[in-house]
Structures are given as structure tokens and as C-alpha cells.
Short mmCIF file of C-alpha atoms in Angstrom, two decimals:
data_model
loop_
_atom_site.label_atom_id
_atom_site.label_comp_id
_atom_site.label_asym_id
_atom_site.label_seq_id
_atom_site.Cartn_x
_atom_site.Cartn_y
_atom_site.Cartn_z
CA MET G 1090 -20.37 131.62 183.85
CA TRP G 1091 -18.10 131.03 186.80
CA GLN G 1092 -19.83 130.93 190.18
CA ARG G 1093 -18.13 131.99 193.38
CA ASP G 1094 -17.30 129.19 195.77
CA PRO G 1095 -15.44 129.11 199.11
CA ILE G 1096 -12.30 127.54 197.67
CA ALA G 1097 -11.59 129.26 194.37
CA GLU G 1098 -12.46 132.90 193.72
CA PRO G 1099 -12.11 133.84 190.04
CA VAL G 1100 -10.45 137.11 189.15
CA ARG G 1101 -12.46 139.15 186.65
CA THR G 1102 -9.73 138.97 184.03
CA VAL G 1103 -10.02 137.35 180.61
CA VAL G 1104 -6.99 136.09 178.74
CA ALA G 1105 -6.78 135.39 175.02
CA SER G 1106 -7.76 131.74 175.42
CA ARG G 1107 -10.90 132.69 177.38
CA VAL G 1108 -9.77 130.56 180.30
CA PRO G 1109 -10.49 132.41 183.57
CA VAL G 1110 -7.49 133.10 185.79
CA CYS G 1111 -8.23 131.95 189.34
CA ARG G 1112 -6.79 133.09 192.63
CA LEU G 1113 -6.68 129.92 194.72
CA ARG G 1114 -6.19 129.34 198.40
CA THR G 1115 -3.01 127.51 199.35
CA ALA G 1116 -4.56 124.05 199.72
CA GLU G 1117 -6.41 124.22 196.43
CA TRP G 1118 -3.40 125.72 194.66
CA ALA G 1119 -1.27 122.77 195.68
CA ASP G 1120 -3.69 120.33 194.07
CA ALA G 1121 -4.05 122.55 191.00
CA LEU G 1122 -0.27 122.57 190.64
CA VAL G 1123 -0.14 118.77 190.93
CA TRP G 1124 -2.86 118.52 188.25
CA CYS G 1125 -0.99 120.88 185.91
CA LEU G 1126 2.33 119.09 186.43
CA ALA G 1127 0.67 115.74 185.75
CA VAL G 1128 -0.73 117.01 182.46
CA VAL G 1129 2.55 118.66 181.47
CA GLY G 1130 4.41 115.47 182.37
CA VAL G 1131 2.23 113.45 180.04
CA MET G 1132 2.33 115.98 177.20
CA CYS G 1133 6.10 116.35 177.40
CA SER G 1134 6.79 112.63 177.46
CA VAL G 1135 8.24 110.90 174.41
CA PRO G 1136 5.36 110.89 171.88
CA ALA G 1137 6.41 107.88 169.83
CA ILE G 1138 5.69 104.90 172.06
CA ALA G 1139 4.97 105.17 175.77
CA LEU G 1140 5.59 102.28 178.14
CA GLY G 1141 3.41 99.37 176.99
CA GLN G 1142 1.95 101.41 174.12
CA LEU G 1143 1.75 99.97 170.63
CA ASP G 1144 3.03 101.93 167.64
CA PHE G 1145 -0.40 102.50 166.13
CA GLU G 1146 0.52 105.56 164.04
CA ALA G 1147 2.71 103.62 161.57
CA ALA G 1148 1.87 100.70 159.27
CA PRO G 1149 -0.08 98.52 159.39
CA ILE G 1150 -2.46 100.37 161.76
CA ARG G 1151 -2.02 103.96 160.49
CA TYR G 1152 -4.42 105.26 163.13
CA TYR G 1153 -4.65 108.78 161.73
CA ASP G 1154 -4.52 107.96 158.00
CA ALA G 1155 -6.44 104.73 157.38
CA PRO G 1156 -10.12 104.87 156.36
CA VAL G 1157 -12.65 104.81 159.19
CA ASP G 1158 -16.07 103.15 159.11
CA ASP G 1159 -17.68 103.79 162.48
CA ALA G 1160 -21.08 105.06 163.58
CA VAL G 1161 -19.94 108.70 163.55
CA THR G 1162 -18.45 108.52 160.05
CA ARG G 1163 -21.69 106.99 158.79
CA LEU G 1164 -23.69 109.73 160.53
CA GLU G 1165 -21.50 112.38 158.90
CA ALA G 1166 -22.24 110.84 155.49
CA ASP G 1167 -25.97 110.93 156.25
CA LEU G 1168 -25.73 114.57 157.35
CA ASP G 1169 -23.86 115.53 154.18
CA ALA G 1170 -26.42 113.73 152.02
CA GLY G 1171 -29.35 115.34 153.82
CA ARG G 1172 -30.73 112.01 155.00
CA VAL G 1173 -30.40 113.06 158.64
CA ARG G 1174 -30.46 116.42 160.39
CA LEU G 1175 -29.38 117.44 163.87
CA ASP G 1176 -31.70 119.80 165.70
CA TYR G 1177 -30.44 122.34 168.22
CA ASP G 1178 -32.40 123.28 171.33
CA GLY G 1179 -31.70 126.01 173.85
CA LYS G 1180 -31.41 123.62 176.80
CA THR G 1181 -29.00 120.89 175.70
CA GLY G 1182 -27.87 122.05 172.26
CA TYR G 1183 -27.47 119.10 169.90
CA LEU G 1184 -27.42 116.49 172.65
CA ARG G 1185 -30.92 115.04 172.38
CA SER G 1186 -30.87 114.98 168.59
CA LEU G 1187 -27.38 113.46 168.47
CA LEU G 1188 -28.34 110.69 170.89
CA GLY G 1189 -31.29 109.82 168.68
CA ALA G 1190 -29.19 109.83 165.51
CA LEU G 1191 -26.64 107.47 167.08
CA GLY G 1192 -29.18 105.19 168.76
CA ILE G 1193 -28.15 105.97 172.34
CA ALA G 1194 -30.81 105.81 175.05
CA PRO G 1195 -31.02 108.68 177.59
CA ASP G 1196 -31.34 106.13 180.42
CA THR G 1197 -27.65 105.30 180.00
CA GLN G 1198 -26.87 108.66 181.63
CA VAL G 1199 -24.18 108.65 184.32
CA LEU G 1200 -22.78 111.80 185.92
CA VAL G 1201 -19.20 112.67 186.84
CA PHE G 1202 -18.37 115.84 188.78
CA SER G 1203 -14.58 115.52 189.00
CA LYS G 1204 -12.58 117.81 186.75
CA THR G 1205 -11.16 114.99 184.63
CA SER G 1206 -12.22 116.20 181.18
CA PHE G 1207 -10.69 118.87 178.93
CA GLN G 1208 -13.89 120.84 179.65
CA GLN G 1209 -12.92 120.78 183.33
CA ARG G 1210 -13.56 124.50 183.87
CA ARG G 1211 -17.28 123.84 183.25
CA ILE G 1212 -17.47 120.79 185.53
CA SER G 1213 -18.15 120.83 189.27
CA PRO G 1214 -20.39 119.09 191.82
CA ARG G 1215 -23.07 121.64 190.85
CA THR G 1216 -22.63 121.03 187.12
CA PRO G 1217 -21.54 117.42 186.55
CA ARG G 1218 -20.62 116.07 183.15
CA ALA G 1219 -23.13 113.61 181.69
CA LEU G 1220 -22.02 110.50 179.80
CA TYR G 1221 -24.24 108.41 177.52
CA PHE G 1222 -23.35 105.21 175.67
CA ASN G 1223 -24.42 102.25 173.59
CA ASP G 1224 -22.35 99.26 172.47
CA ASP G 1225 -20.15 101.31 170.14
CA VAL G 1226 -20.40 105.03 170.94
CA TYR G 1227 -19.87 107.23 174.02
CA LEU G 1228 -21.00 110.86 174.40
CA GLY G 1229 -19.92 113.46 176.96
CA TRP G 1230 -22.01 116.59 177.59
CA VAL G 1231 -21.59 119.45 180.06
CA PRO G 1232 -24.16 122.21 180.73
CA ASP G 1233 -23.06 125.32 178.81
CA GLY G 1234 -20.15 123.32 177.39
CA ASP G 1235 -18.38 124.38 174.22
CA VAL G 1236 -18.61 120.96 172.59
CA ILE G 1237 -20.15 117.52 172.85
CA GLU G 1238 -17.39 114.92 173.22
CA ILE G 1239 -17.73 111.71 171.23
CA ALA G 1240 -15.76 108.45 171.31
CA SER G 1241 -16.71 105.87 168.70
CA VAL G 1242 -15.33 102.36 168.17
CA ASP G 1243 -14.25 101.58 164.62
CA PRO G 1244 -14.00 97.82 163.95
CA GLN G 1245 -10.44 98.13 162.59
CA GLN G 1246 -9.04 101.41 163.89
CA GLY G 1247 -10.24 101.23 167.47
CA VAL G 1248 -11.58 104.16 169.45
CA ILE G 1249 -11.85 107.39 167.44
CA PHE G 1250 -12.44 110.71 169.20
CA TYR G 1251 -14.57 113.60 167.92
CA THR G 1252 -16.19 116.84 169.02
CA LEU G 1253 -19.34 118.66 167.92
CA ARG G 1254 -19.48 122.39 168.65
CA GLN G 1255 -22.50 123.48 170.65
CA GLU G 1256 -23.51 126.30 168.31
CA SER G 1257 -26.67 126.42 166.22
CA MET G 1258 -25.56 125.94 162.61
CA ALA G 1259 -27.27 125.14 159.33
CA LYS G 1260 -24.83 122.25 158.80
CA PRO G 1261 -23.24 121.16 162.08
CA ARG G 1262 -19.89 119.44 161.61
CA ILE G 1263 -18.40 116.66 163.69
CA VAL G 1264 -14.63 117.10 163.89
CA ARG G 1265 -12.16 114.29 164.50
CA ASP G 1266 -9.51 114.81 167.16
CA ARG G 1267 -5.93 114.69 165.89
CA GLY G 1268 -4.06 113.81 169.05
CA ASN G 1269 -5.15 115.95 171.98
CA CYS G 1270 -7.48 113.28 173.39
CA LEU G 1271 -4.73 110.67 173.24
CA THR G 1272 -2.80 112.56 175.90
CA CYS G 1273 -4.99 110.66 178.38
CA HIS G 1274 -6.65 108.09 176.14
CA ALA G 1275 -3.61 106.18 174.86
CA SER G 1276 -1.53 104.95 177.78
CA SER G 1277 -1.03 101.95 180.02
CA ARG G 1278 -4.41 102.84 181.56
CA THR G 1279 -6.07 102.09 178.21
CA ARG G 1280 -4.03 98.93 177.52
CA GLY G 1281 -1.54 100.84 175.36
CA VAL G 1282 -4.02 101.69 172.58
CA PRO G 1283 -6.38 104.59 171.84
CA GLY G 1284 -9.03 103.62 174.33
CA LEU G 1285 -11.47 104.40 177.08
CA LEU G 1286 -10.93 105.12 180.72
CA VAL G 1287 -13.16 105.21 183.81
CA ARG G 1288 -11.37 106.72 186.79
CA SER G 1289 -12.16 107.06 190.47
CA VAL G 1290 -10.52 110.00 192.26
CA PHE G 1291 -10.53 111.80 195.59
CA PRO G 1292 -12.44 114.97 194.60
CA SER G 1293 -12.16 118.35 196.32
CA PRO G 1294 -15.31 120.45 196.94
CA THR G 1295 -14.77 122.07 193.52
CA GLY G 1296 -14.30 118.71 191.76
CA LEU G 1297 -10.54 119.06 191.35
CA PRO G 1298 -8.93 115.67 192.09
CA HIS G 1299 -6.45 115.29 194.93
CA PHE G 1300 -3.98 113.49 192.67
CA GLY G 1301 -1.50 113.11 195.49
CA ALA G 1302 -3.94 110.69 197.10
CA GLY G 1303 -3.91 108.45 194.03
CA THR G 1304 -6.54 107.45 191.49
CA PHE G 1305 -8.10 104.13 190.49
CA ARG G 1306 -8.73 102.78 186.99
CA ILE G 1307 -12.10 101.07 187.20
CA ASN G 1308 -13.48 97.93 185.57
CA HIS G 1309 -15.53 94.94 186.75
CA ALA G 1310 -12.62 93.68 188.86
CA SER G 1311 -12.46 96.83 191.00
CA PRO G 1312 -13.74 96.60 194.59
CA LEU G 1313 -16.79 98.78 195.11
CA ARG G 1314 -14.98 100.62 197.89
CA LYS G 1315 -12.58 102.04 195.26
CA ARG G 1316 -15.22 102.98 192.70
CA TRP G 1317 -16.95 106.19 191.74
CA GLY G 1318 -14.87 108.82 193.49
CA GLY G 1319 -15.92 112.02 191.71
CA TRP G 1320 -19.13 110.46 190.35
CA TYR G 1321 -22.76 110.68 191.31
CA VAL G 1322 -24.33 107.28 191.91
CA THR G 1323 -28.07 106.61 192.24
CA GLY G 1324 -29.26 103.24 193.46
CA THR G 1325 -29.15 100.91 196.42
CA HIS G 1326 -26.38 98.49 197.31
CA GLY G 1327 -27.01 97.42 200.91
CA LYS G 1328 -24.03 97.47 203.27
CA GLN G 1329 -21.51 97.74 200.44
CA ARG G 1330 -19.80 101.12 200.23
CA HIS G 1331 -18.25 103.19 197.44
CA MET G 1332 -16.61 106.61 197.01
CA GLY G 1333 -19.39 108.29 195.04
CA ASN G 1334 -21.66 111.23 195.88
CA VAL G 1335 -19.22 112.88 198.30
CA VAL G 1336 -16.15 115.13 198.27
CA VAL G 1337 -12.96 115.18 200.30
CA LYS G 1338 -13.30 117.75 203.08
CA ASP G 1339 -9.85 117.24 204.61
CA ARG G 1340 -7.20 117.34 201.90
CA TYR G 1341 -4.57 116.13 204.35
CA HIS G 1342 -6.57 112.96 205.04
CA PRO G 1343 -8.42 112.20 201.78
CA GLU G 1344 -8.80 108.57 202.76
CA ALA G 1345 -11.19 109.74 205.51
CA ILE G 1346 -13.89 110.35 202.90
CA ASP G 1347 -17.38 109.84 204.38
CA VAL G 1348 -18.55 106.84 202.38
CA ASP G 1349 -21.68 106.41 204.49
CA ALA G 1350 -22.91 109.83 203.40
CA GLY G 1351 -22.74 108.71 199.77
CA ALA G 1352 -24.35 105.30 200.22
CA ASN G 1353 -27.74 104.20 198.86
CA VAL G 1354 -28.59 107.59 197.35
CA THR G 1355 -31.69 107.57 195.17
CA ASP G 1356 -32.32 111.30 194.69
CA LEU G 1357 -29.78 113.88 193.53
CA SER G 1358 -32.08 116.90 193.42
CA GLY G 1359 -30.63 118.36 196.62
CA ARG G 1360 -27.09 118.29 195.22
CA PHE G 1361 -27.52 120.13 191.91
CA ASP G 1362 -30.23 121.20 189.48
CA THR G 1363 -31.21 117.88 187.93
CA SER G 1364 -33.74 119.59 185.63
CA ARG G 1365 -30.86 120.69 183.39
CA TYR G 1366 -30.20 117.05 182.46
CA LEU G 1367 -32.13 114.56 180.35
CA THR G 1368 -32.83 112.40 183.41
CA PRO G 1369 -32.31 112.92 187.16
CA HIS G 1370 -30.33 109.67 187.44
CA SER G 1371 -26.73 108.47 187.48
CA ASP G 1372 -27.77 104.85 187.61
CA ILE G 1373 -25.49 102.43 189.48
CA VAL G 1374 -26.27 99.59 187.07
CA ALA G 1375 -25.46 101.75 184.05
CA LEU G 1376 -22.16 102.65 185.72
CA MET G 1377 -21.27 99.00 186.30
CA VAL G 1378 -22.08 98.06 182.70
CA LEU G 1379 -20.10 101.04 181.42
CA GLU G 1380 -17.06 100.02 183.47
CA HIS G 1381 -17.09 96.49 182.10
CA GLN G 1382 -17.68 97.64 178.54
CA THR G 1383 -14.93 100.27 178.33
CA ASP G 1384 -12.12 97.92 179.29
CA MET G 1385 -13.53 95.13 177.13
CA HIS G 1386 -13.34 97.54 174.20
CA ASN G 1387 -9.73 98.33 175.12
CA LEU G 1388 -8.81 94.65 175.13
CA ILE G 1389 -10.52 94.00 171.79
CA VAL G 1390 -8.63 96.91 170.23
CA ARG G 1391 -5.39 95.73 171.83
CA ALA G 1392 -5.86 92.22 170.41
CA ASN G 1393 -6.63 93.64 166.96
CA PHE G 1394 -3.63 95.97 166.88
CA GLU G 1395 -1.20 93.46 168.39
CA ALA G 1396 -2.18 90.75 165.91
CA ARG G 1397 -1.91 93.05 162.90
CA LEU G 1398 1.47 94.33 164.05
CA ALA G 1399 2.68 90.79 164.73
CA TRP G 1400 1.55 89.59 161.30
CA HIS G 1401 3.12 92.63 159.62
CA GLN G 1402 6.45 91.98 161.33
CA ASN G 1403 6.11 88.25 160.65
CA ALA G 1404 5.76 89.00 156.92
CA ILE G 1405 8.85 91.20 156.95
CA MET G 1406 10.88 88.43 158.60
CA ASN G 1407 9.52 85.81 156.21
CA GLU G 1408 10.70 87.88 153.26
CA ALA G 1409 14.07 88.61 154.83
CA LEU G 1410 14.66 84.93 155.67
CA GLU G 1411 13.12 83.67 152.40
CA ARG G 1412 10.44 81.67 154.21
CA GLU G 1413 7.01 80.81 152.85
CA PRO G 1414 4.62 83.81 153.03
CA ASP G 1415 2.18 81.95 155.29
CA TYR G 1416 4.83 80.79 157.77
CA VAL G 1417 3.95 81.84 161.34
CA SER G 1418 6.90 82.15 163.70
CA ASP G 1419 6.87 81.03 167.32
CA SER G 1420 7.23 84.62 168.51
CA THR G 1421 4.18 85.64 166.48
CA ARG G 1422 2.17 82.78 167.97
CA ARG G 1423 3.23 83.80 171.47
CA ARG G 1424 2.08 87.37 170.86
CA ILE G 1425 -1.29 86.11 169.65
CA ASP G 1426 -1.62 83.72 172.58
CA ARG G 1427 -0.89 86.51 175.04
CA VAL G 1428 -3.62 88.88 173.80
CA VAL G 1429 -6.08 85.99 173.44
CA ASP G 1430 -5.41 84.97 177.03
CA ASP G 1431 -5.99 88.52 178.29
CA LEU G 1432 -9.17 88.85 176.26
CA LEU G 1433 -10.61 85.50 177.35
CA LYS G 1434 -9.95 86.14 181.03
CA TYR G 1435 -11.67 89.50 180.89
CA MET G 1436 -14.63 88.48 178.71
CA LEU G 1437 -15.32 85.52 181.02
CA PHE G 1438 -15.12 87.71 184.15
CA THR G 1439 -12.43 85.60 185.81
CA ASP G 1440 -11.41 88.44 188.13
CA GLU G 1441 -14.83 90.00 188.74
CA ILE G 1442 -15.59 91.03 192.31
CA GLU G 1443 -18.34 89.23 194.20
CA LEU G 1444 -21.27 91.34 195.35
CA THR G 1445 -22.35 90.90 198.96
CA ASP G 1446 -25.69 92.71 198.70
CA PRO G 1447 -28.14 93.19 195.82
CA ILE G 1448 -27.70 96.15 193.47
CA ARG G 1449 -30.73 98.13 192.27
CA GLY G 1450 -30.71 101.13 189.96
CA THR G 1451 -33.13 104.04 189.87
CA SER G 1452 -33.84 104.38 186.15
CA GLY G 1453 -35.20 102.02 183.53
CA PHE G 1454 -31.71 101.15 182.30
CA ALA G 1455 -31.50 97.63 183.75
CA ALA G 1456 -34.82 96.48 182.30
CA ARG G 1457 -34.19 97.98 178.86
CA PHE G 1458 -30.60 96.72 178.63
CA SER G 1459 -31.60 93.19 179.64
CA SER G 1460 -34.25 93.10 176.93
CA LEU G 1461 -31.88 93.76 174.04
CA GLY G 1462 -30.72 90.19 173.34
CA PRO G 1463 -29.91 88.29 171.21
CA ARG G 1464 -31.55 85.30 172.89
CA ASP G 1465 -31.19 81.58 172.40
CA SER G 1466 -34.10 79.16 171.95
CA ARG G 1467 -34.56 79.03 175.73
CA GLY G 1468 -34.80 82.81 176.03
CA ARG G 1469 -31.34 83.25 177.57
CA SER G 1470 -29.15 86.26 176.79
CA LEU G 1471 -25.66 87.43 177.71
CA ARG G 1472 -27.25 90.78 178.57
CA GLN G 1473 -29.33 89.33 181.39
CA LEU G 1474 -28.27 90.95 184.65
CA ASP G 1475 -27.78 89.18 187.96
CA LEU G 1476 -26.96 92.04 190.38
CA LYS G 1477 -27.11 89.77 193.42
CA ARG G 1478 -23.66 88.21 193.50
CA ARG G 1479 -22.24 89.41 190.17
CA LEU G 1480 -23.05 91.78 187.32
CA PHE G 1481 -24.36 89.35 184.68
CA ARG G 1482 -26.31 86.13 185.02
CA TYR G 1483 -24.07 84.42 182.46
CA PRO G 1484 -20.42 85.53 182.82
CA CYS G 1485 -19.47 86.15 179.20
CA SER G 1486 -19.29 89.63 177.69
CA TYR G 1487 -22.11 90.67 175.35
CA LEU G 1488 -19.49 92.57 173.31
CA VAL G 1489 -18.75 89.29 171.51
CA TYR G 1490 -21.63 90.47 169.29
CA SER G 1491 -19.93 93.80 168.50
CA ALA G 1492 -18.50 94.71 165.12
CA ALA G 1493 -15.10 95.20 166.74
CA PHE G 1494 -15.07 91.63 168.04
CA ARG G 1495 -16.33 90.22 164.73
CA SER G 1496 -13.53 92.09 162.95
CA LEU G 1497 -10.69 90.58 164.97
CA PRO G 1498 -7.99 89.13 162.68
CA PRO G 1499 -8.38 85.42 161.81
CA LEU G 1500 -5.25 84.52 163.78
CA VAL G 1501 -6.89 85.88 166.93
CA LYS G 1502 -10.39 84.52 166.35
CA ASP G 1503 -9.23 81.03 165.44
CA ARG G 1504 -7.10 80.75 168.55
CA LEU G 1505 -9.71 82.41 170.76
CA PHE G 1506 -12.58 80.13 169.72
CA GLU G 1507 -10.37 77.05 169.93
CA ARG G 1508 -9.37 77.89 173.48
CA LEU G 1509 -12.87 79.03 174.45
CA TYR G 1510 -14.19 75.63 173.39
CA ARG G 1511 -11.70 73.92 175.73
CA ILE G 1512 -12.53 76.29 178.58
CA LEU G 1513 -16.28 75.78 178.27
CA HIS G 1514 -15.78 72.01 178.25
CA GLY G 1515 -13.58 72.12 181.35
CA ASP G 1516 -10.43 71.11 179.46
CA ASP G 1517 -8.29 74.24 179.91
CA PRO G 1518 -5.61 73.89 182.60
CA ASP G 1519 -5.44 77.58 183.55
CA PRO G 1520 -6.79 77.87 187.14
CA ALA G 1521 -8.13 81.36 186.37
CA PHE G 1522 -11.12 79.74 184.66
CA ALA G 1523 -11.91 77.45 187.60
CA ARG G 1524 -14.37 79.97 189.01
CA LEU G 1525 -16.68 79.22 186.08
CA THR G 1526 -19.08 76.59 187.37
CA ALA G 1527 -20.14 73.65 185.23
CA ALA G 1528 -23.57 75.29 184.91
CA ASP G 1529 -21.96 78.57 183.78
CA ARG G 1530 -19.83 76.82 181.17
CA LYS G 1531 -22.74 74.81 179.82
CA ALA G 1532 -25.05 77.82 179.57
CA ILE G 1533 -22.44 80.03 177.88
CA PHE G 1534 -21.58 77.31 175.36
CA GLU G 1535 -25.23 76.77 174.48
CA ILE G 1536 -25.99 80.49 174.19
CA LEU G 1537 -22.97 81.18 171.99
CA SER G 1538 -23.62 78.12 169.83
CA GLU G 1539 -27.04 79.51 168.94
CA THR G 1540 -26.41 83.26 168.86
CA LEU G 1541 -22.81 83.75 167.65
CA PRO G 1542 -22.31 82.39 164.11
CA ASP G 1543 -18.51 82.76 164.21
CA ALA G 1544 -18.31 80.60 167.32
CA ARG G 1545 -20.65 77.98 165.89
CA ALA G 1546 -18.62 77.75 162.67
CA ALA G 1547 -15.27 77.62 164.47
CA TRP G 1548 -16.45 74.90 166.82
CA ALA G 1549 -17.89 72.87 163.95
CA ARG G 1550 -14.47 72.95 162.25
CA LEU G 1551 -12.76 72.08 165.51
CA THR G 1552 -14.95 69.07 166.27
CA ALA G 1553 -14.71 67.88 162.66
CA GLY G 1554 -10.92 68.02 162.97
CA ASP G 1555 -11.03 66.14 166.26
CA GLY G 1556 -13.13 63.48 164.61
#
């Protein structure tokens, strides 16, 4: 139910779509108009291929038509066979049961109060949207929301979007999205593929973004001062400042946001009813891991799609020019090299910001996440957190263990592991990798050699060839 607030007063009129019609004050109306125009502008743009976007609907990707084998598809099969059931409760609907079925821990919860979801009419600073995640699946839940939003990473088809209606049913059905989600989730902000996006905005007191002030796409390279606008953040971070936990009070000067008021917050109970959520936290460490992970997923998907498209087009040219089927053109190699370079630079944190004060969360997320492994014979893991000067102790993404990374085309993996070997031995000339210390390179090489079979096998072939 809509609640009256000092900015927007809803008119008691219901239209066919059940969306309340609001009478807005001038300032709020201006931002609402900007928001609507932004959405219309995206939806009315040329649907085939946006700037920098790959043609993933046609062969060989066939995003909407090709078989999918992700965590959600497997869960659907288990539901149909009666091996698993989803239980509905009056407080959170299917949320708790769905998290358990997908292996997602409640301590991953982070909270966003900006109206940047299609369920935006339910979202506000008093009713933030909760996000939960593991290595392959992301869930979005809003109190009294119509659906649970799901994004799942398929090893070949990338990020697939679904919804589950929040109605008690004998056989709940998870429904795949057929394009609506890609309005926002397939653009230059997601590396040109169906992907994931963490945004920082200048939020009004109702949660509506002041889009005229700009927004920030967030990953591990983003300065803290630009992060978490429109998000709740629990944890301590010393003298470092961010945009979370506060709203813009002067729409004409959104940059004057009171960052001190949102700093080092450890309790959200005075801001909204935290008892409606699975935990009272929006853990700063979980947020930082989420931000790294989402863009890493985007880059893995981009590398997969780009390589498959390049090989498909390479095969067409080989046939047209009567070349050998396994001939690889220079242009194809350059395309592979480009996505490998982007992926390596991100997975090795070459542009990560440096922390100036320690980061501490408020939930058990950091301890549980760090314990997951895998570990080498010395007990080291890529999931070990640093949180003093950088996010991870060893700067190499743990998503190298993901099914999506393992499923990268051979052209990509061969080139990636070859170049990674050179980087970790200090033999790559690109200055971007110079920030990796000798100790970092040695530790990463040793950890991967023991815990990543694909790397070990590729490096064995490489050294045998060198010999």
C-alpha cells in the first residue's frame, strides 16, 4: 500500500495496470519526467545492436532459443520432478525457501532504496529492495513485491533473467524474461551483453534518482566516494566516505549530499523496519564483493560471446575463401586478444582502488565467504579478504573457479592461460600489470597451479613446448 510522504501524494485512483497515479510537486515531477524519458529513450532505441552491443540473438549465440543449463533451470527440473518444493510464508513469500534451494546465504543481503528496479513503486528508503547472491545466482526481493527477481549465469548463454510470482501456489513456476530486463541489462554498462549492473545514484527522499546529476556504474575500480548512492551500507571504513545511507535534500545541488551523515553506520533500525528482512544488515564487505563479481561475470560473458561470434565469422570466411577449416585469421586473433586482455586486467585487479582505512562489515559474511576455498597446500585461497589496503589478499578473481569461466571457448582459454603465465612470471610488457608485486605473482601462480586444473594443464603444455 502506498504511504503518504511530503514529496509525492498519491491520488486515490486505480488504472487498469494497477499502477497508482501520483500528483507530484514540481521538483519531484521534473525528476520523474527525466526518469520516464530515459526509459522511453532506451526502449525506443534501435533494438538490433546498440552501441558496443554484440548480436547475441542470432547464431551462434541464439540467446533466446539455445538450451540453458543454469542453476534455475536445474531447480525447475527438480520442482517438476517433485525432488524439491518451495515453501511460502506470510512474511517473505518464497524468499527463504528459494534461497535455500539455490544455495544462497542470507548474510549476502545488501539493501538498495533507489527506485532503479521495475518494482520501483514498491521501493523507497522505508522499504528497500534486498539483494542476495552466490557465485552464479542473484535474487532481488521487495517487501510486498509482486515477484522475486532472479538473474542466473548460464555457462554458455550468459546471464538469464527470471521472475517468481509471490503468490502461494501448489506448483510455483519460475518464468524466464523474454526481453524486458534487457532494456537495462544489455547495454554498454553491462559490456554489451546480457549482464549485471550495480549503480550509484543521487537519490531523492522518495528514492527516485536525480538522473540529471548523473549516475555511476560501480565495480572494484570505483572510488568509494562515488559508491552506494541509493544504497544502505552497514560497516566501518574510517575516514573514507561514500554516498550511501543518505538522500539528496537539495535537488538543485545534489553534489552537496551529506556524506558524513552516512559514514560508519552499523545500525539501520532507525531508518526503516529491519524486522521485515532476513537480516538487519547491508554489509559493506558483501557490497564490495558483489561489485567485483558482477562486472567479472560481464567480462566472462563478453569473452565467451565475442569468441564464439569471431569463430563463427571466421568459419564463414574460410568457406568463402576456400581456406582450411581450422585457419584462424589475424582479425579473429585480434578479437580474441582484446577480450583476453580486458578479462586479465579485471581479474587481476589492475585498476582496483587502494583503501586508506580498514573496512569492517557488520554481519558474518566476511568470515563465511573467506572460508569457502578452494585452498592450496599452504591453506591459501583466492577468497581470502584483505580489507586493509585492497579487497582481496591475493589479487586474482575467485570466479576463475566458476562454470562460466571453465566454459570459455578454447581459443580464449589457451590465450588467457598463456598470457597469464607470462604475467605471473614478470614477462609481460604491459605496464598495467606492474602493480602486481613479485610476492603477489608468486602466490597467485602457486595457488592456481594447485587449485585450478585448467591452468595447471595449460601451463604444463606451455612449459613442455618451451622445452
